Amino acid sequence: MRQLLAHLCCLSSMALSAQTPLFTEDFEGPQPAFILNTTDVGSVQNGSNTWLLNDVYAGGGGDVICSGIPINFTIPSTPGQPAGIVPANGSYLHTAATEAVADGILCCSFASADGFCTNPGNHFTRMDQDVSTVGLSGTTFSFWWLCNGGNSIYGEVYYSTDGGSSWNLITTPIAQYRNQPTWTQQSISLAAFDGQPTLRFGFRFVNGTSLLGGQDPGFGIDDVRIEAQPQVNALVTLAVPVQLCAGQAVTIGYDAQGTYQAGNVFTAELSDATGSFAAPVAIGSVMSTTSGTIAGTIPPGTPVGAGYRVRVVSDLPAV
């Protein structure tokens, strides 16, 4: 009986693409894609603090009436932005103490809750639109931020996968955004962001009661970005018998990596005797979206050779 030799096929995969921007917001346009002061996640629309959008960094002084007694206060200027933020020192999203705003002080600040003159409260702001990451991977949410705050005063970051009906607190790599008085960039990449048809993000400023208070600046945000890359699909053809005969049945195992669409067909292909797949011969197929095996048959009349190879390809997507 004439025999041909088949060898293990190499990895076959789609080319890796660079990160693609899905959403950008630098707060310089006339209609930024964020809604301020929403009631999401137990937050209030009004209170001792508020979210603002402006390009004010200068601090100032004012006074507040507490139990009929005027108390003077001073708000320090918000630190300038580094060159990594474009444009630097432009408009940004930030908290501000309501009393400071009343006195014309519009930089990044907060009034710390003391349980006496200033009530505690949470303040939320969120994207006004969804992005889709279906078919994408490596989704990254990045932004520049600062927040000095205190032990009970800090920022939080949330994501939603249902249009903002419910929100999930992001605790990795940071759960509480505080103790950062100057601008720094944060990037978050979680598997939960991938493959979502309705993904959006939000920020919450938590102002809990504390006798120790806290320090300005409040929670400031700029240059928000969402990026992802096309999902990489790969197929690895597992070992097949070394010696095969023309007309012989063979089982080809394969490892499918990534996501395949419903109706996808995996096909085992045989090269020519030199190992070239310029004109491959299909020797078996199976409709599937996961790893498995394919029942194939070496075509009768296949010439004898020592350089044959076998590979597995897919059609949805083509890999």
Short mmCIF file of C-alpha atoms in Angstrom, two decimals:
data_model
loop_
_atom_site.label_atom_id
_atom_site.label_comp_id
_atom_site.label_asym_id
_atom_site.label_seq_id
_atom_site.Cartn_x
_atom_site.Cartn_y
_atom_site.Cartn_z
CA MET A 1 0.00 0.00 0.00
CA ARG A 2 1.35 3.39 -0.94
CA GLN A 3 1.84 5.80 1.95
CA LEU A 4 2.16 9.58 2.25
CA LEU A 5 3.53 11.49 5.23
CA ALA A 6 1.59 14.31 6.95
CA HIS A 7 3.13 16.67 9.49
CA LEU A 8 1.82 19.01 12.19
CA CYS A 9 0.52 22.30 10.81
CA CYS A 10 1.65 25.62 12.26
CA LEU A 11 -0.48 28.20 14.05
CA SER A 12 -2.81 30.12 11.75
CA SER A 13 -4.18 33.42 13.01
CA MET A 14 -5.56 36.80 12.05
CA ALA A 15 -3.16 39.73 12.10
CA LEU A 16 -3.12 41.71 15.34
CA SER A 17 -4.50 45.22 14.88
CA ALA A 18 -3.58 48.36 16.78
CA GLN A 19 -5.89 49.94 19.33
CA THR A 20 -8.80 51.73 17.68
CA PRO A 21 -10.43 54.77 19.35
CA LEU A 22 -14.13 54.17 20.07
CA PHE A 23 -14.82 57.26 22.17
CA THR A 24 -12.89 60.43 23.01
CA GLU A 25 -13.91 63.43 25.10
CA ASP A 26 -11.63 66.37 25.89
CA PHE A 27 -14.50 68.63 27.06
CA GLU A 28 -13.54 71.35 24.57
CA GLY A 29 -16.62 71.06 22.35
CA PRO A 30 -19.97 72.82 22.77
CA GLN A 31 -21.79 69.62 23.77
CA PRO A 32 -19.60 67.27 25.84
CA ALA A 33 -20.80 63.66 25.92
CA PHE A 34 -21.30 63.61 29.71
CA ILE A 35 -24.40 64.25 31.80
CA LEU A 36 -23.68 66.07 35.06
CA ASN A 37 -25.21 65.54 38.50
CA THR A 38 -27.36 62.46 37.88
CA THR A 39 -29.01 60.36 40.58
CA ASP A 40 -27.22 57.12 39.63
CA VAL A 41 -25.72 54.91 42.36
CA GLY A 42 -27.38 56.72 45.28
CA SER A 43 -26.24 60.16 44.18
CA VAL A 44 -27.95 63.55 44.49
CA GLN A 45 -28.54 66.25 41.91
CA ASN A 46 -28.08 69.03 44.44
CA GLY A 47 -26.13 69.30 47.65
CA SER A 48 -22.94 70.65 49.15
CA ASN A 49 -21.01 69.87 45.96
CA THR A 50 -21.69 69.77 42.24
CA TRP A 51 -20.10 68.71 38.95
CA LEU A 52 -18.97 71.52 36.63
CA LEU A 53 -17.45 71.83 33.16
CA ASN A 54 -15.18 74.85 32.61
CA ASP A 55 -11.58 75.96 32.12
CA VAL A 56 -11.18 77.67 35.51
CA TYR A 57 -8.11 76.85 37.59
CA ALA A 58 -7.81 79.96 39.80
CA GLY A 59 -8.90 79.68 43.42
CA GLY A 60 -10.18 82.40 45.72
CA GLY A 61 -11.86 83.27 49.00
CA GLY A 62 -15.43 83.38 50.21
CA ASP A 63 -17.62 82.84 53.23
CA VAL A 64 -20.36 80.48 54.32
CA ILE A 65 -23.03 80.94 57.00
CA CYS A 66 -23.10 78.12 59.54
CA SER A 67 -25.64 78.37 62.40
CA GLY A 68 -25.91 82.07 61.72
CA ILE A 69 -22.17 82.61 61.94
CA PRO A 70 -20.18 83.66 58.83
CA ILE A 71 -17.08 81.52 58.29
CA ASN A 72 -14.40 82.56 55.83
CA PHE A 73 -12.77 79.98 53.56
CA THR A 74 -10.05 79.89 50.93
CA ILE A 75 -10.01 77.60 47.89
CA PRO A 76 -6.52 76.96 46.44
CA SER A 77 -5.95 77.09 42.70
CA THR A 78 -6.26 73.81 40.83
CA PRO A 79 -2.83 72.53 39.69
CA GLY A 80 -2.05 73.12 36.02
CA GLN A 81 -2.19 70.26 33.55
CA PRO A 82 0.87 68.54 32.05
CA ALA A 83 1.70 68.47 28.34
CA GLY A 84 0.19 64.98 28.06
CA ILE A 85 -3.27 66.54 28.21
CA VAL A 86 -4.17 68.22 24.92
CA PRO A 87 -4.94 71.05 25.12
CA ALA A 88 -3.35 71.58 28.52
CA ASN A 89 -5.24 73.81 30.97
CA GLY A 90 -8.37 73.80 28.84
CA SER A 91 -11.87 72.77 29.84
CA TYR A 92 -12.20 69.86 32.23
CA LEU A 93 -14.83 67.99 34.24
CA HIS A 94 -14.62 68.51 38.00
CA THR A 95 -16.38 68.87 41.32
CA ALA A 96 -16.86 72.19 43.08
CA ALA A 97 -18.24 73.21 46.45
CA THR A 98 -21.69 74.77 46.04
CA GLU A 99 -20.77 77.62 48.41
CA ALA A 100 -17.59 78.27 46.41
CA VAL A 101 -19.61 78.46 43.20
CA ALA A 102 -21.98 80.93 44.88
CA ASP A 103 -18.95 83.12 45.63
CA GLY A 104 -17.68 82.89 42.05
CA ILE A 105 -14.92 80.35 42.73
CA LEU A 106 -15.27 77.82 39.91
CA CYS A 107 -12.09 75.73 40.08
CA CYS A 108 -11.87 72.10 41.26
CA SER A 109 -12.88 71.94 44.93
CA PHE A 110 -15.26 70.33 47.42
CA ALA A 111 -16.92 71.05 50.76
CA SER A 112 -16.13 68.18 53.13
CA ALA A 113 -19.04 66.73 55.07
CA ASP A 114 -18.76 67.36 58.81
CA GLY A 115 -22.25 66.28 59.86
CA PHE A 116 -22.99 69.76 61.14
CA CYS A 117 -22.73 72.55 58.56
CA THR A 118 -22.07 70.40 55.49
CA ASN A 119 -24.12 67.31 54.73
CA PRO A 120 -22.63 64.17 53.17
CA GLY A 121 -23.58 63.19 49.65
CA ASN A 122 -22.56 61.37 46.48
CA HIS A 123 -22.34 63.12 43.12
CA PHE A 124 -22.44 61.24 39.80
CA THR A 125 -21.62 62.10 36.19
CA ARG A 126 -21.79 59.71 33.26
CA MET A 127 -21.45 59.30 29.53
CA ASP A 128 -24.62 60.14 27.61
CA GLN A 129 -24.05 57.43 25.00
CA ASP A 130 -22.99 53.81 24.62
CA VAL A 131 -20.14 52.32 22.65
CA SER A 132 -20.11 48.80 21.24
CA THR A 133 -17.17 46.47 21.79
CA VAL A 134 -18.76 43.48 20.04
CA GLY A 135 -16.04 41.61 18.17
CA LEU A 136 -13.35 43.61 19.96
CA SER A 137 -10.87 42.76 22.69
CA GLY A 138 -8.40 44.54 24.94
CA THR A 139 -10.89 47.34 25.61
CA THR A 140 -9.20 50.11 27.59
CA PHE A 141 -10.81 53.02 29.44
CA SER A 142 -8.35 55.84 30.13
CA PHE A 143 -8.54 59.34 31.58
CA TRP A 144 -6.49 61.98 33.38
CA TRP A 145 -7.51 62.73 36.95
CA LEU A 146 -6.65 64.38 40.24
CA CYS A 147 -8.28 64.26 43.68
CA ASN A 148 -6.70 64.97 47.04
CA GLY A 149 -9.81 64.27 49.13
CA GLY A 150 -9.56 62.38 52.40
CA ASN A 151 -10.25 59.04 54.06
CA SER A 152 -14.00 59.41 53.49
CA ILE A 153 -13.75 61.69 50.46
CA TYR A 154 -12.73 60.21 47.11
CA GLY A 155 -13.64 59.48 43.53
CA GLU A 156 -14.92 56.23 42.03
CA VAL A 157 -15.19 54.86 38.48
CA TYR A 158 -18.13 52.79 37.22
CA TYR A 159 -19.13 50.97 34.05
CA SER A 160 -22.53 49.93 32.70
CA THR A 161 -23.44 47.31 30.10
CA ASP A 162 -27.17 48.06 29.94
CA GLY A 163 -27.37 51.67 28.83
CA GLY A 164 -26.88 53.08 32.32
CA SER A 165 -29.74 51.25 34.03
CA SER A 166 -27.29 49.65 36.46
CA TRP A 167 -23.66 50.34 37.32
CA ASN A 168 -20.65 48.28 38.37
CA LEU A 169 -17.92 49.73 40.58
CA ILE A 170 -14.42 49.26 39.17
CA THR A 171 -12.01 48.33 41.96
CA THR A 172 -8.99 47.30 39.89
CA PRO A 173 -6.39 48.76 39.80
CA ILE A 174 -7.86 51.54 42.00
CA ALA A 175 -11.04 51.51 44.07
CA GLN A 176 -10.81 54.96 45.69
CA TYR A 177 -9.33 57.86 43.75
CA ARG A 178 -7.72 60.14 46.35
CA ASN A 179 -4.36 61.37 47.70
CA GLN A 180 -3.45 62.58 44.20
CA PRO A 181 -3.18 66.42 44.22
CA THR A 182 -1.67 66.67 40.71
CA TRP A 183 -2.77 65.37 37.32
CA THR A 184 -1.99 61.76 36.45
CA GLN A 185 -3.25 59.35 33.79
CA GLN A 186 -5.16 56.14 34.56
CA SER A 187 -5.83 53.24 32.19
CA ILE A 188 -8.24 50.41 32.99
CA SER A 189 -8.57 47.24 30.92
CA LEU A 190 -10.95 44.50 32.06
CA ALA A 191 -12.25 41.45 30.20
CA ALA A 192 -15.77 42.54 31.22
CA PHE A 193 -15.46 45.51 28.82
CA ASP A 194 -15.06 43.25 25.76
CA GLY A 195 -17.91 42.04 23.59
CA GLN A 196 -20.46 44.50 24.99
CA PRO A 197 -23.07 46.09 22.70
CA THR A 198 -23.86 48.88 25.20
CA LEU A 199 -20.84 49.95 27.24
CA ARG A 200 -20.50 53.29 29.00
CA PHE A 201 -18.64 54.74 32.00
CA GLY A 202 -19.34 57.13 34.86
CA PHE A 203 -17.59 58.85 37.76
CA ARG A 204 -18.86 59.28 41.32
CA PHE A 205 -17.56 61.67 43.96
CA VAL A 206 -18.10 60.32 47.47
CA ASN A 207 -18.26 62.91 50.26
CA GLY A 208 -18.62 60.95 53.48
CA THR A 209 -18.82 62.49 56.93
CA SER A 210 -15.39 62.90 58.49
CA LEU A 211 -14.18 64.96 61.44
CA LEU A 212 -10.76 65.04 59.78
CA GLY A 213 -12.17 66.59 56.60
CA GLY A 214 -9.97 66.60 53.51
CA GLN A 215 -7.88 68.73 51.18
CA ASP A 216 -8.54 70.26 47.77
CA PRO A 217 -8.53 69.68 44.88
CA GLY A 218 -11.70 67.71 44.46
CA PHE A 219 -12.25 65.11 41.74
CA GLY A 220 -11.12 66.39 38.33
CA ILE A 221 -11.31 64.50 35.00
CA ASP A 222 -9.99 65.20 31.50
CA ASP A 223 -9.16 63.49 28.18
CA VAL A 224 -11.45 60.47 28.48
CA ARG A 225 -10.84 57.70 25.93
CA ILE A 226 -12.16 54.23 25.13
CA GLU A 227 -10.03 52.09 22.82
CA ALA A 228 -10.10 48.46 21.68
CA GLN A 229 -8.72 46.20 18.99
CA PRO A 230 -10.30 43.60 16.70
CA GLN A 231 -10.57 40.28 18.45
CA VAL A 232 -7.80 37.90 17.45
CA ASN A 233 -8.94 34.45 16.35
CA ALA A 234 -6.44 31.63 15.97
CA LEU A 235 -6.52 27.96 15.04
CA VAL A 236 -3.94 25.37 16.05
CA THR A 237 -4.07 22.05 14.24
CA LEU A 238 -3.21 19.24 16.62
CA ALA A 239 -1.06 16.22 15.81
CA VAL A 240 -2.17 13.77 13.11
CA PRO A 241 -0.75 10.32 12.36
CA VAL A 242 2.66 10.52 10.71
CA GLN A 243 1.96 7.80 8.13
CA LEU A 244 -1.26 7.99 6.15
CA CYS A 245 -2.51 6.18 3.07
CA ALA A 246 -4.51 7.53 0.16
CA GLY A 247 -8.19 6.87 0.85
CA GLN A 248 -7.56 6.45 4.60
CA ALA A 249 -9.86 8.01 7.21
CA VAL A 250 -8.17 10.38 9.66
CA THR A 251 -9.30 12.38 12.70
CA ILE A 252 -7.88 15.91 12.92
CA GLY A 253 -8.01 17.71 16.24
CA TYR A 254 -7.94 21.51 16.43
CA ASP A 255 -7.83 24.20 19.12
CA ALA A 256 -10.07 27.19 18.31
CA GLN A 257 -9.00 30.38 20.08
CA GLY A 258 -11.22 33.46 20.06
CA THR A 259 -14.90 33.87 19.14
CA TYR A 260 -16.55 32.31 16.10
CA GLN A 261 -20.00 33.16 14.74
CA ALA A 262 -22.99 30.84 14.58
CA GLY A 263 -22.90 28.74 11.42
CA ASN A 264 -19.10 28.74 11.26
CA VAL A 265 -17.50 25.78 9.49
CA PHE A 266 -14.06 24.46 10.37
CA THR A 267 -12.40 22.72 7.40
CA ALA A 268 -9.34 20.48 7.44
CA GLU A 269 -7.11 21.07 4.41
CA LEU A 270 -4.27 19.01 2.95
CA SER A 271 -1.28 20.67 1.30
CA ASP A 272 0.59 19.35 -1.72
CA ALA A 273 3.63 17.10 -1.36
CA THR A 274 5.92 20.13 -0.90
CA GLY A 275 3.88 21.49 2.03
CA SER A 276 2.37 24.34 0.00
CA PHE A 277 -1.22 25.45 0.61
CA ALA A 278 -1.41 27.35 -2.68
CA ALA A 279 -4.12 24.90 -3.80
CA PRO A 280 -5.28 23.12 -0.64
CA VAL A 281 -7.56 20.07 -0.75
CA ALA A 282 -10.45 19.94 1.73
CA ILE A 283 -10.45 16.55 3.44
CA GLY A 284 -13.24 17.10 6.01
CA SER A 285 -15.28 19.74 7.81
CA VAL A 286 -17.53 20.34 10.79
CA MET A 287 -19.95 23.12 11.72
CA SER A 288 -18.89 24.41 15.12
CA THR A 289 -17.77 27.46 17.11
CA THR A 290 -15.48 25.66 19.57
CA SER A 291 -12.46 23.37 19.67
CA GLY A 292 -12.98 19.78 18.59
CA THR A 293 -12.16 17.20 15.93
CA ILE A 294 -12.85 16.79 12.22
CA ALA A 295 -13.45 13.44 10.53
CA GLY A 296 -11.52 13.51 7.28
CA THR A 297 -10.38 11.25 4.45
CA ILE A 298 -7.14 11.39 2.49
CA PRO A 299 -8.32 11.63 -1.15
CA PRO A 300 -7.79 8.47 -3.22
CA GLY A 301 -4.98 8.88 -5.72
CA THR A 302 -3.01 11.31 -3.57
CA PRO A 303 0.65 11.05 -4.71
CA VAL A 304 3.26 9.69 -2.33
CA GLY A 305 5.29 12.36 -0.58
CA ALA A 306 7.08 13.26 2.64
CA GLY A 307 6.22 16.96 2.84
CA TYR A 308 2.45 16.93 3.29
CA ARG A 309 0.88 19.12 5.95
CA VAL A 310 -2.62 19.44 7.38
CA ARG A 311 -4.25 22.64 8.63
CA VAL A 312 -7.67 23.72 9.87
CA VAL A 313 -9.36 26.93 8.66
CA SER A 314 -12.66 28.65 9.50
CA ASP A 315 -15.10 30.81 7.54
CA LEU A 316 -16.93 32.92 10.21
CA PRO A 317 -14.58 34.67 10.60
CA ALA A 318 -12.09 33.55 7.98
CA VAL A 319 -8.98 32.28 9.78
#
